[in-house]
PDB file of C-alpha atoms in Angstrom:
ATOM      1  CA  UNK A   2      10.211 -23.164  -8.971  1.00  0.00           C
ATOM      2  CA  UNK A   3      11.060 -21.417  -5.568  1.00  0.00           C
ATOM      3  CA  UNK A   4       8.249 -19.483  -3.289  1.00  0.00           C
ATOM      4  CA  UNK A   5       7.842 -15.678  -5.022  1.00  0.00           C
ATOM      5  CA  UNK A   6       7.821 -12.594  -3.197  1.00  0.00           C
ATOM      6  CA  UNK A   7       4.976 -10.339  -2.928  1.00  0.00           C
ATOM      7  CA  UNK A   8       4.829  -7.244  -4.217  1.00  0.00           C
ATOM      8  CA  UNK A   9       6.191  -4.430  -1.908  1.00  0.00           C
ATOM      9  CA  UNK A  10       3.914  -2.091  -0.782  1.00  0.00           C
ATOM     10  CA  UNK A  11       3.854   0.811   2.329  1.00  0.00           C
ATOM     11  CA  UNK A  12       1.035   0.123   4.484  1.00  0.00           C
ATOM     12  CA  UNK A  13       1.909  -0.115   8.066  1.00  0.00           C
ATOM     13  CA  UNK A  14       4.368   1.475   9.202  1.00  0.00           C
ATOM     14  CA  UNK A  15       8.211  -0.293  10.009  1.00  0.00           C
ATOM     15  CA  UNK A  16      10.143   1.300  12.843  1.00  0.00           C
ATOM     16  CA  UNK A  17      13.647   2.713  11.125  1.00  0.00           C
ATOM     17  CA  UNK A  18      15.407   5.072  12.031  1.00  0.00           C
ATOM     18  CA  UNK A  19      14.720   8.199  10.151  1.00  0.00           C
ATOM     19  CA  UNK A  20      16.384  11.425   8.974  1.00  0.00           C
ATOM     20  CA  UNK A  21      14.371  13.254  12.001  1.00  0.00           C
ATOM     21  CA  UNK A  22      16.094  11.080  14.536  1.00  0.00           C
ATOM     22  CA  UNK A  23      19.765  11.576  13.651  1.00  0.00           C
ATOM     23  CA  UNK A  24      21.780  14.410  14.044  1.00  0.00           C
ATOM     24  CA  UNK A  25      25.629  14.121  13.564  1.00  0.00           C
ATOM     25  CA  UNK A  26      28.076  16.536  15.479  1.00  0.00           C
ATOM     26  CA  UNK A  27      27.739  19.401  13.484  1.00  0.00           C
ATOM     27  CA  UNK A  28      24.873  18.508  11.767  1.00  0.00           C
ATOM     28  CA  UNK A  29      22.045  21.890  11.576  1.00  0.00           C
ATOM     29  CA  UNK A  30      18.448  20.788  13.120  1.00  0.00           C
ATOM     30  CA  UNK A  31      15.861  20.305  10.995  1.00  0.00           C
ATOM     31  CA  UNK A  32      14.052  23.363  10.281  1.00  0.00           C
ATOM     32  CA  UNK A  33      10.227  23.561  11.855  1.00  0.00           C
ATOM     33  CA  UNK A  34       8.580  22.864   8.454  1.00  0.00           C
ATOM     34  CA  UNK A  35      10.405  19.534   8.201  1.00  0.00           C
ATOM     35  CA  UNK A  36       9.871  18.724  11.556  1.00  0.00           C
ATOM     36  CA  UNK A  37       6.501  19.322  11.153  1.00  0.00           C
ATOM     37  CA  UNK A  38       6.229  16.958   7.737  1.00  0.00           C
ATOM     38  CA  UNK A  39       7.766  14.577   9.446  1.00  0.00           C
ATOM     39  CA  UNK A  40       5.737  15.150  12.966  1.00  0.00           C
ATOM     40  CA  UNK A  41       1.912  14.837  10.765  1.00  0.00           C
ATOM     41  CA  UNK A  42       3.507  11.517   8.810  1.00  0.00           C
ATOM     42  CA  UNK A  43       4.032   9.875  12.104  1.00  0.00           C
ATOM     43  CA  UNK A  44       0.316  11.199  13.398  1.00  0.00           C
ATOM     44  CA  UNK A  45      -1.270   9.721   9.943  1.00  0.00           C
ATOM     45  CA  UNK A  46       0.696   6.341  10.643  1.00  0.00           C
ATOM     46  CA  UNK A  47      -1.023   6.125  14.214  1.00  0.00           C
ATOM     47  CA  UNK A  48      -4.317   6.711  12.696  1.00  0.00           C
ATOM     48  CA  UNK A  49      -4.251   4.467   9.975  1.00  0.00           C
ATOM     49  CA  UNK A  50      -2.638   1.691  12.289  1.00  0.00           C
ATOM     50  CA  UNK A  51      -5.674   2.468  14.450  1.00  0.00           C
ATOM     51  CA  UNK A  52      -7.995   1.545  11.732  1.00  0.00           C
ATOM     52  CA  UNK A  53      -7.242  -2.085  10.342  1.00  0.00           C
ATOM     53  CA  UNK A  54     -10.704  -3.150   9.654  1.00  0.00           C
ATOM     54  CA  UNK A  55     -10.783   0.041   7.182  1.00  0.00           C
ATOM     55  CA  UNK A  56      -7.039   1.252   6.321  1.00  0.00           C
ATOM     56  CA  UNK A  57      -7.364   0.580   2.383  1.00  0.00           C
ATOM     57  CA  UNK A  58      -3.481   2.190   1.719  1.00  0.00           C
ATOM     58  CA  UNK A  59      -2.011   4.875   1.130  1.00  0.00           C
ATOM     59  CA  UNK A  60       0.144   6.715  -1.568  1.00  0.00           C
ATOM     60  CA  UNK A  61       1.328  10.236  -3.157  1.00  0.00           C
ATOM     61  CA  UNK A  62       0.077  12.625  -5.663  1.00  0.00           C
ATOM     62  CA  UNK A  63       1.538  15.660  -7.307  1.00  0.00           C
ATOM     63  CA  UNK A  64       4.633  15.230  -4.553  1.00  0.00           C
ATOM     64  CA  UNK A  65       3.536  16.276  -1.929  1.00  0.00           C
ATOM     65  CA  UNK A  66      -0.747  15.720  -1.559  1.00  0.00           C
ATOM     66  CA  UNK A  67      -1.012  12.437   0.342  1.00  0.00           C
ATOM     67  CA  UNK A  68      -4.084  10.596  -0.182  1.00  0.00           C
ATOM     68  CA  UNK A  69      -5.375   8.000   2.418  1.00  0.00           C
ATOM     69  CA  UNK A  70      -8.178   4.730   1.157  1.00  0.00           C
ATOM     70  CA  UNK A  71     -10.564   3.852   3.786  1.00  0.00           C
ATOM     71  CA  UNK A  72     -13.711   1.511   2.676  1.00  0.00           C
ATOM     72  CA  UNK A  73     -15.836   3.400   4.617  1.00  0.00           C
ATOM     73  CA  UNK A  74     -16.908   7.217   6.188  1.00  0.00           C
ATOM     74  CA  UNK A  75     -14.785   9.357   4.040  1.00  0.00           C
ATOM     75  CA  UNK A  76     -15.733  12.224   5.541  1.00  0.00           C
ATOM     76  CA  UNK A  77     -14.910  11.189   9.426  1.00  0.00           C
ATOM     77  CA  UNK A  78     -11.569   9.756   8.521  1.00  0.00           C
ATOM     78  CA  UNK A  79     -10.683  13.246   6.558  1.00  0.00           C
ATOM     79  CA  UNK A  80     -12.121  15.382   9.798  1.00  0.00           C
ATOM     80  CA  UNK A  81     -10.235  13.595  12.294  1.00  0.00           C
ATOM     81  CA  UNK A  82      -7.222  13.202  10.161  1.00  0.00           C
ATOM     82  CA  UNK A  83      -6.883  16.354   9.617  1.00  0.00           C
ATOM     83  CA  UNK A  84      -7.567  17.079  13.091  1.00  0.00           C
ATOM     84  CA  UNK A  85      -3.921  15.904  14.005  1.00  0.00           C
ATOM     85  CA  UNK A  86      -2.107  17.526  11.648  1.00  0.00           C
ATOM     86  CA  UNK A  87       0.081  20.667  11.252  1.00  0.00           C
ATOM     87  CA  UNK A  88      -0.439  20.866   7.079  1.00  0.00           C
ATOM     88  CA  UNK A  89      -4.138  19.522   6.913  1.00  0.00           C
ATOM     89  CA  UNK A  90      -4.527  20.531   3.443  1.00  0.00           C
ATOM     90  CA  UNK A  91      -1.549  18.122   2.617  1.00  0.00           C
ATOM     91  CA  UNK A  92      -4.116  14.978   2.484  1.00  0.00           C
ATOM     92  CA  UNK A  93      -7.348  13.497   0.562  1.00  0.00           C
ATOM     93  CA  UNK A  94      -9.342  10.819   1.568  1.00  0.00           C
ATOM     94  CA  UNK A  95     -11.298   8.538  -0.905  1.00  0.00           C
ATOM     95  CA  UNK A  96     -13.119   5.603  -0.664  1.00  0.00           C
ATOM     96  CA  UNK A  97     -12.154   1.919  -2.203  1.00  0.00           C
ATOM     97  CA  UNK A  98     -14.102  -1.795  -1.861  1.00  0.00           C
ATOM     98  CA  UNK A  99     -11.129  -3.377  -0.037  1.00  0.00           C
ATOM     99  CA  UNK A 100      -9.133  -3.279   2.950  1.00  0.00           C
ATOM    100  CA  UNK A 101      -5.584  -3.979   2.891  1.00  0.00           C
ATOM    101  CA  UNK A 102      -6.136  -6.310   5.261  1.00  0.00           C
ATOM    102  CA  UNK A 103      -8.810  -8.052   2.524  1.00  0.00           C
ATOM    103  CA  UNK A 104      -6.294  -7.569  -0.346  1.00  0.00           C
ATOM    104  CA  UNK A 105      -3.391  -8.751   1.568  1.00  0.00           C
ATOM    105  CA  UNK A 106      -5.451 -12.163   2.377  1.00  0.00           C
ATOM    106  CA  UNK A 107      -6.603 -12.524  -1.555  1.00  0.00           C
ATOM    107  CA  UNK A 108      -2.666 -12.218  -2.228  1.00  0.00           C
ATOM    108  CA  UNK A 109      -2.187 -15.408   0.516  1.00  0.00           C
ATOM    109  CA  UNK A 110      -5.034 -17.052  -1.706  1.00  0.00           C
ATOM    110  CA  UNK A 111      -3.997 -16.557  -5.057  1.00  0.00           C
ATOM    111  CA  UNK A 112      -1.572 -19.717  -5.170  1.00  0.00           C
ATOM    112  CA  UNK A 113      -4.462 -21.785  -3.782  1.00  0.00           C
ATOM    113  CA  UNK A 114      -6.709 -20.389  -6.754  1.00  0.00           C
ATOM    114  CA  UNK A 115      -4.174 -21.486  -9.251  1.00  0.00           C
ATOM    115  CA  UNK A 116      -2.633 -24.415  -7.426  1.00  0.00           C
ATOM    116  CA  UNK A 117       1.025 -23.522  -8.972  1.00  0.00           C
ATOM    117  CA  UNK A 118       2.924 -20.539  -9.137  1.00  0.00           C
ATOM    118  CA  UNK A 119       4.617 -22.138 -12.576  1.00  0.00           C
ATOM    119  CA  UNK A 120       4.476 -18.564 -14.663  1.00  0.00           C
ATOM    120  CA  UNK A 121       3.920 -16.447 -11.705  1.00  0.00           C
ATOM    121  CA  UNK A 122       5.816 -13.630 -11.621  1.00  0.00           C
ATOM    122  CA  UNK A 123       4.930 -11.648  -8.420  1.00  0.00           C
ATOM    123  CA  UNK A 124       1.692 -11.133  -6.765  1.00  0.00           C
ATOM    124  CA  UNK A 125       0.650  -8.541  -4.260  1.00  0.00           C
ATOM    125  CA  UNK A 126      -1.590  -5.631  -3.075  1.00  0.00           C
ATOM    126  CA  UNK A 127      -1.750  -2.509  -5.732  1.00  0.00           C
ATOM    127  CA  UNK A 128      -3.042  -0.026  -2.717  1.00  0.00           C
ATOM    128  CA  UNK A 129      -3.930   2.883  -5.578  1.00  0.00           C
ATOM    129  CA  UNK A 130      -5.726   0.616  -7.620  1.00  0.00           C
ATOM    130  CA  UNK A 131      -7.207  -1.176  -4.733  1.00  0.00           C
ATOM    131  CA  UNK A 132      -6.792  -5.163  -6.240  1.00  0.00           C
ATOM    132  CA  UNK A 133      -4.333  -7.800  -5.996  1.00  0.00           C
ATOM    133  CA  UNK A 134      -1.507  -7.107  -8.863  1.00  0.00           C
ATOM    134  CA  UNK A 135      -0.899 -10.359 -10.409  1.00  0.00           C
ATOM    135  CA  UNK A 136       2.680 -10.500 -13.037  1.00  0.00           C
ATOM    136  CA  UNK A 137       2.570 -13.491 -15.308  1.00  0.00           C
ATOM    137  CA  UNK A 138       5.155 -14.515 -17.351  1.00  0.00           C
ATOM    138  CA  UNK A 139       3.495 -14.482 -21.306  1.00  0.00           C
ATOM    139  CA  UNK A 140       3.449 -17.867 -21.876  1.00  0.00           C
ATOM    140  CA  UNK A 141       1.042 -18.279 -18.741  1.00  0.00           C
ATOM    141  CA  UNK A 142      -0.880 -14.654 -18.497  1.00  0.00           C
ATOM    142  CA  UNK A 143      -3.820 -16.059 -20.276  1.00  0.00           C
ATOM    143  CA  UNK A 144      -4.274 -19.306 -18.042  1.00  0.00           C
ATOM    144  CA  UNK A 145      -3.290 -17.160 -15.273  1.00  0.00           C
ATOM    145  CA  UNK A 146      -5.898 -14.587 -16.236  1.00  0.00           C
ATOM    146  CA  UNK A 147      -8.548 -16.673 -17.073  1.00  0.00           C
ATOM    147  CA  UNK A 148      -8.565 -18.730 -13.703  1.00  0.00           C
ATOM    148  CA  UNK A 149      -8.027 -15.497 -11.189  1.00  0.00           C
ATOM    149  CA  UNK A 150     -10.807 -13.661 -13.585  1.00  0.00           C
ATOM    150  CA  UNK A 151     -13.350 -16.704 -12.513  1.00  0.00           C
ATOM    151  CA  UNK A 152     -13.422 -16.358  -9.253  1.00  0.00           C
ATOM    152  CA  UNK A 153     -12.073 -12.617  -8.529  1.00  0.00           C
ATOM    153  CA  UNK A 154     -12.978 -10.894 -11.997  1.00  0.00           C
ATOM    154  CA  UNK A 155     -13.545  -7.030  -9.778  1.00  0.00           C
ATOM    155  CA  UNK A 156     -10.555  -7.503  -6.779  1.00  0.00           C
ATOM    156  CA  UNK A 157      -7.407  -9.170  -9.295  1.00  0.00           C
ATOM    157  CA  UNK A 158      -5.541  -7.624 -12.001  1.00  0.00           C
ATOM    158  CA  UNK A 159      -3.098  -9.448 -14.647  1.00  0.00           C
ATOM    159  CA  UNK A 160      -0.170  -8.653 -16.201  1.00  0.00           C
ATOM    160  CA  UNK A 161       2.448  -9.484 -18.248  1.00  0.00           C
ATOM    161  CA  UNK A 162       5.977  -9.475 -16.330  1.00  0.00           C
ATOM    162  CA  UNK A 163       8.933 -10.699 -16.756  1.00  0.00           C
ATOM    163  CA  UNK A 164      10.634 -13.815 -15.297  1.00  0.00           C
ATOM    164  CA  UNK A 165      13.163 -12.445 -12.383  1.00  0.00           C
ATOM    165  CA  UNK A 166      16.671 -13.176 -13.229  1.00  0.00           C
ATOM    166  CA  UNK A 167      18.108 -16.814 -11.167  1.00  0.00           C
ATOM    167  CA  UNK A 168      20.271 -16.609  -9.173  1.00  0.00           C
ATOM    168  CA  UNK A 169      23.597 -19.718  -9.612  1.00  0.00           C
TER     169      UNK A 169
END
């Protein structure tokens, strides 16, 4: 069976171009309270960036609250945070065990816990629930379960998933 891909997830920041940056012939400017959504999303990417050691993820609520996990000082992260921004009351802070950079390197471990990736579905960081998502195929979940649950029973959760279609 052929190397799986992780699970997507947004936690640093990739350089595209965005809606902010283009504007057709024609085209109307953005009006100030876009710019300014899109002006404090840029600020919040700096800061996070800034704070690898910490930076737990990130992800939305309610469709527009953004909440930030940090493993430590919730308060000082939601101060300064908030410091940069134009729409402060836009964010929440909380605090989680892990790092992305710790769940991230569980998810490079996990095929060296099983030693096979037979019934492995896809494996990667789940950011809001602050674990390594594991998808197992059904025949496997229990095997699968049962070895990641010895030796990372509080930072690994299994599912079922299903078997990604192959490509001819």
């Amino acid at each position: 069976m052929g190397a799986q891909l992780p699970l997507a997830t947004r936690a640093y920041t990739w350089h595209a171009v965005q809606v902010k940056d283009v504007e057709p012939n024609g085209a109307s400017r953005l009006s100030d309270a876009a710019r300014r959504w899109f002006d404090d999303r840029d600020r919040i990417d700096r800061y996070c960036e800034s704070k690898p050691e910490t930076y737990a993820g990130r992800w939305t609520e309610g469709g527009t609250s953004l909440v930030l996990a940090f493993t430590d000082d919730v308060e000082t992260h939601l101060d300064e945070i908030r410091d940069l921004l134009n729409e402060p009351d836009q964010v929440r802070v909380v605090q989680v065990r892990y790092s992305y950079r710790d769940l991230m390197a569980l998810r490079d471990r996990v095929l060296s816990i099983l030693g096979t990736t037979d019934g492995l579905v896809t494996w990667g960081p789940d950011v809001k629930g602050n674990c390594v998502l594991v998808r197992a195929v059904p025949d496997h979940l229990d095997e699968v379960r049962r070895t990641l649950m010895a030796t990372n029973p509080d930072d690994v959760r299994v599912e079922v998933g299903e078997r990604p279609i192959k490509r001819t």
